[in-house]
Amino acid sequence: MSSAQQDRGLQAVSRVRAVRERDSRLGLQQAIAEQRRHEEALAEIEQSVREHGSRVVTDAGQFVALRASLTALTDAASRRRGEVDQAVVVRSSADAHWQSHKTRLSAVDNLLESRVDERRAVDAHDEARELDEVAGRLWLRRATGGHA
């Protein structure tokens, strides 16, 4: 029986684990991209706050308008920081899932490899035993003068 037939169940488990690992890796990549988008949006808002904060106003109307726009921008920045924090949590969770799936896939693959190595060792042992038997028979024939 070939090793492929002997390990069909384990190979099916490996395929399932490989699909889960790939899916969780894709999820991690998506979480990373989402986190970057939120961080970039936050950076843009913070840049706007800095630009508005450096403006010089000359009358009370401009001051009130600037203050209102700064208040709106800082509120938006606060919301974006919350979104970045949530994205960091999602990314961390996605990374943990991927690491878990990667480890499980590696364990199954290592088990498959060790089974192949064990079968090779058994086959080599069987072949060596068979060769010893043949060599022993040949020696016995020579020693008895071929009268066996």
mmCIF file of C-alpha atoms in Angstrom:
data_model
loop_
_atom_site.group_PDB
_atom_site.id
_atom_site.type_symbol
_atom_site.label_atom_id
_atom_site.label_comp_id
_atom_site.label_asym_id
_atom_site.label_seq_id
_atom_site.Cartn_x
_atom_site.Cartn_y
_atom_site.Cartn_z
ATOM 1 C CA MET A 1 0.000 0.000 0.000
ATOM 2 C CA SER A 2 1.443 3.375 -0.975
ATOM 3 C CA SER A 3 2.033 6.122 1.543
ATOM 4 C CA ALA A 4 -0.582 8.250 -0.202
ATOM 5 C CA GLN A 5 -3.215 5.612 0.472
ATOM 6 C CA GLN A 6 -2.024 5.038 4.038
ATOM 7 C CA ASP A 7 -2.257 8.719 4.950
ATOM 8 C CA ARG A 8 -5.372 9.745 3.011
ATOM 9 C CA GLY A 9 -7.156 10.936 6.140
ATOM 10 C CA LEU A 10 -4.183 12.915 7.366
ATOM 11 C CA GLN A 11 -3.698 14.435 3.918
ATOM 12 C CA ALA A 12 -7.351 15.523 3.954
ATOM 13 C CA VAL A 13 -6.743 17.163 7.331
ATOM 14 C CA SER A 14 -3.682 18.877 5.853
ATOM 15 C CA ARG A 15 -5.707 20.250 2.944
ATOM 16 C CA VAL A 16 -8.367 21.615 5.322
ATOM 17 C CA ARG A 17 -5.691 23.158 7.540
ATOM 18 C CA ALA A 18 -4.006 24.706 4.481
ATOM 19 C CA VAL A 19 -7.292 26.317 3.425
ATOM 20 C CA ARG A 20 -7.858 27.678 6.936
ATOM 21 C CA GLU A 21 -4.303 29.015 7.092
ATOM 22 C CA ARG A 22 -4.694 30.709 3.711
ATOM 23 C CA ASP A 23 -8.052 32.218 4.680
ATOM 24 C CA SER A 24 -6.717 33.522 7.990
ATOM 25 C CA ARG A 25 -3.645 34.954 6.213
ATOM 26 C CA LEU A 26 -5.945 36.783 3.803
ATOM 27 C CA GLY A 27 -7.978 38.028 6.774
ATOM 28 C CA LEU A 28 -4.799 39.296 8.413
ATOM 29 C CA GLN A 29 -3.771 41.101 5.224
ATOM 30 C CA GLN A 30 -7.203 42.722 5.055
ATOM 31 C CA ALA A 31 -7.006 43.753 8.728
ATOM 32 C CA ILE A 32 -3.557 45.274 8.145
ATOM 33 C CA ALA A 33 -4.847 47.236 5.142
ATOM 34 C CA GLU A 34 -7.872 48.444 7.121
ATOM 35 C CA GLN A 35 -5.658 49.556 10.009
ATOM 36 C CA ARG A 36 -3.413 51.486 7.613
ATOM 37 C CA ARG A 37 -6.423 53.225 6.063
ATOM 38 C CA HIS A 38 -7.614 54.356 9.484
ATOM 39 C CA GLU A 39 -4.120 55.503 10.457
ATOM 40 C CA GLU A 40 -3.773 57.496 7.223
ATOM 41 C CA ALA A 41 -7.181 59.129 7.755
ATOM 42 C CA LEU A 42 -6.178 60.028 11.316
ATOM 43 C CA ALA A 43 -2.879 61.480 10.096
ATOM 44 C CA GLU A 44 -4.738 63.661 7.571
ATOM 45 C CA ILE A 45 -7.098 65.000 10.233
ATOM 46 C CA GLU A 46 -4.216 65.662 12.635
ATOM 47 C CA GLN A 47 -2.408 67.530 9.853
ATOM 48 C CA SER A 48 -5.529 69.648 9.316
ATOM 49 C CA VAL A 49 -5.668 70.412 13.050
ATOM 50 C CA ARG A 50 -2.033 71.549 12.974
ATOM 51 C CA GLU A 51 -2.636 73.719 9.899
ATOM 52 C CA HIS A 52 -5.750 75.316 11.398
ATOM 53 C CA GLY A 53 -3.986 75.855 14.721
ATOM 54 C CA SER A 54 -1.182 77.802 13.102
ATOM 55 C CA ARG A 55 -3.475 80.327 11.391
ATOM 56 C CA VAL A 56 -3.408 83.928 12.542
ATOM 57 C CA VAL A 57 -6.765 85.605 13.023
ATOM 58 C CA THR A 58 -7.368 89.318 13.146
ATOM 59 C CA ASP A 59 -10.983 89.679 14.265
ATOM 60 C CA ALA A 60 -13.490 87.967 16.551
ATOM 61 C CA GLY A 61 -15.532 86.462 13.681
ATOM 62 C CA GLN A 62 -12.516 84.677 12.279
ATOM 63 C CA PHE A 63 -11.581 83.508 15.777
ATOM 64 C CA VAL A 64 -15.039 82.002 16.371
ATOM 65 C CA ALA A 65 -15.011 80.285 12.960
ATOM 66 C CA LEU A 66 -11.496 78.944 13.530
ATOM 67 C CA ARG A 67 -12.407 77.708 16.989
ATOM 68 C CA ALA A 68 -15.505 75.920 15.630
ATOM 69 C CA SER A 69 -13.539 74.260 12.846
ATOM 70 C CA LEU A 70 -10.803 73.196 15.290
ATOM 71 C CA THR A 71 -13.422 71.735 17.621
ATOM 72 C CA ALA A 72 -14.963 69.769 14.748
ATOM 73 C CA LEU A 73 -11.553 68.557 13.601
ATOM 74 C CA THR A 74 -10.473 67.463 17.081
ATOM 75 C CA ASP A 75 -13.772 65.599 17.512
ATOM 76 C CA ALA A 76 -13.196 63.876 14.162
ATOM 77 C CA ALA A 77 -9.628 63.054 15.188
ATOM 78 C CA SER A 78 -10.886 61.558 18.435
ATOM 79 C CA ARG A 79 -13.346 59.342 16.544
ATOM 80 C CA ARG A 80 -10.586 58.294 14.149
ATOM 81 C CA ARG A 81 -8.293 57.390 17.062
ATOM 82 C CA GLY A 82 -11.057 55.117 18.335
ATOM 83 C CA GLU A 83 -11.336 53.531 14.886
ATOM 84 C CA VAL A 84 -7.557 53.039 14.783
ATOM 85 C CA ASP A 85 -7.668 51.405 18.228
ATOM 86 C CA GLN A 86 -10.440 49.070 17.055
ATOM 87 C CA ALA A 87 -8.483 48.255 13.899
ATOM 88 C CA VAL A 88 -5.432 47.420 16.023
ATOM 89 C CA VAL A 89 -7.529 44.974 18.062
ATOM 90 C CA VAL A 90 -8.931 43.379 14.899
ATOM 91 C CA ARG A 91 -5.440 43.086 13.428
ATOM 92 C CA SER A 92 -4.113 41.531 16.604
ATOM 93 C CA SER A 93 -6.938 39.004 16.626
ATOM 94 C CA ALA A 94 -6.411 38.217 12.933
ATOM 95 C CA ASP A 95 -2.706 37.716 13.566
ATOM 96 C CA ALA A 96 -3.431 35.335 16.447
ATOM 97 C CA HIS A 97 -5.815 33.324 14.271
ATOM 98 C CA TRP A 98 -3.292 33.129 11.451
ATOM 99 C CA GLN A 99 -0.492 32.068 13.807
ATOM 100 C CA SER A 100 -2.745 29.364 15.251
ATOM 101 C CA HIS A 101 -3.754 28.043 11.835
ATOM 102 C CA LYS A 102 -0.160 28.181 10.601
ATOM 103 C CA THR A 103 1.032 26.195 13.623
ATOM 104 C CA ARG A 104 -1.673 23.567 13.185
ATOM 105 C CA LEU A 105 -0.862 23.169 9.495
ATOM 106 C CA SER A 106 2.824 22.835 10.313
ATOM 107 C CA ALA A 107 2.052 20.150 12.903
ATOM 108 C CA VAL A 108 0.052 18.083 10.408
ATOM 109 C CA ASP A 109 2.719 18.483 7.724
ATOM 110 C CA ASN A 110 5.432 17.452 10.182
ATOM 111 C CA LEU A 111 3.406 14.389 11.136
ATOM 112 C CA LEU A 112 3.030 13.434 7.484
ATOM 113 C CA GLU A 113 6.775 13.835 6.944
ATOM 114 C CA SER A 114 7.619 11.762 10.015
ATOM 115 C CA ARG A 115 5.310 8.987 8.825
ATOM 116 C CA VAL A 116 7.066 8.961 5.452
ATOM 117 C CA ASP A 117 10.445 8.831 7.225
ATOM 118 C CA GLU A 118 9.241 5.964 9.436
ATOM 119 C CA ARG A 119 8.051 4.002 6.398
ATOM 120 C CA ARG A 120 11.402 4.581 4.687
ATOM 121 C CA ALA A 121 13.228 3.312 7.768
ATOM 122 C CA VAL A 122 11.015 0.220 7.946
ATOM 123 C CA ASP A 123 11.497 -0.424 4.230
ATOM 124 C CA ALA A 124 15.278 -0.049 4.585
ATOM 125 C CA HIS A 125 15.255 -2.396 7.572
ATOM 126 C CA ASP A 126 13.181 -4.971 5.681
ATOM 127 C CA GLU A 127 15.470 -4.735 2.673
ATOM 128 C CA ALA A 128 18.565 -5.141 4.854
ATOM 129 C CA ARG A 129 17.045 -8.186 6.561
ATOM 130 C CA GLU A 130 16.188 -9.704 3.185
ATOM 131 C CA LEU A 131 19.700 -9.059 1.891
ATOM 132 C CA ASP A 132 21.132 -10.649 5.049
ATOM 133 C CA GLU A 133 19.008 -13.749 4.468
ATOM 134 C CA VAL A 134 20.166 -14.004 0.850
ATOM 135 C CA ALA A 135 23.794 -13.492 1.892
ATOM 136 C CA GLY A 136 23.378 -16.107 4.612
ATOM 137 C CA ARG A 137 21.982 -18.665 2.152
ATOM 138 C CA LEU A 138 24.818 -17.976 -0.276
ATOM 139 C CA TRP A 139 27.381 -18.373 2.486
ATOM 140 C CA LEU A 140 25.730 -21.595 3.623
ATOM 141 C CA ARG A 141 25.825 -22.962 0.049
ATOM 142 C CA ARG A 142 29.483 -22.138 -0.279
ATOM 143 C CA ALA A 143 30.286 -23.554 3.130
ATOM 144 C CA THR A 144 28.472 -26.839 2.461
ATOM 145 C CA GLY A 145 29.775 -27.066 -1.044
ATOM 146 C CA GLY A 146 26.432 -26.380 -2.694
ATOM 147 C CA HIS A 147 24.708 -29.537 -1.281
ATOM 148 C CA ALA A 148 21.736 -27.972 0.326
#
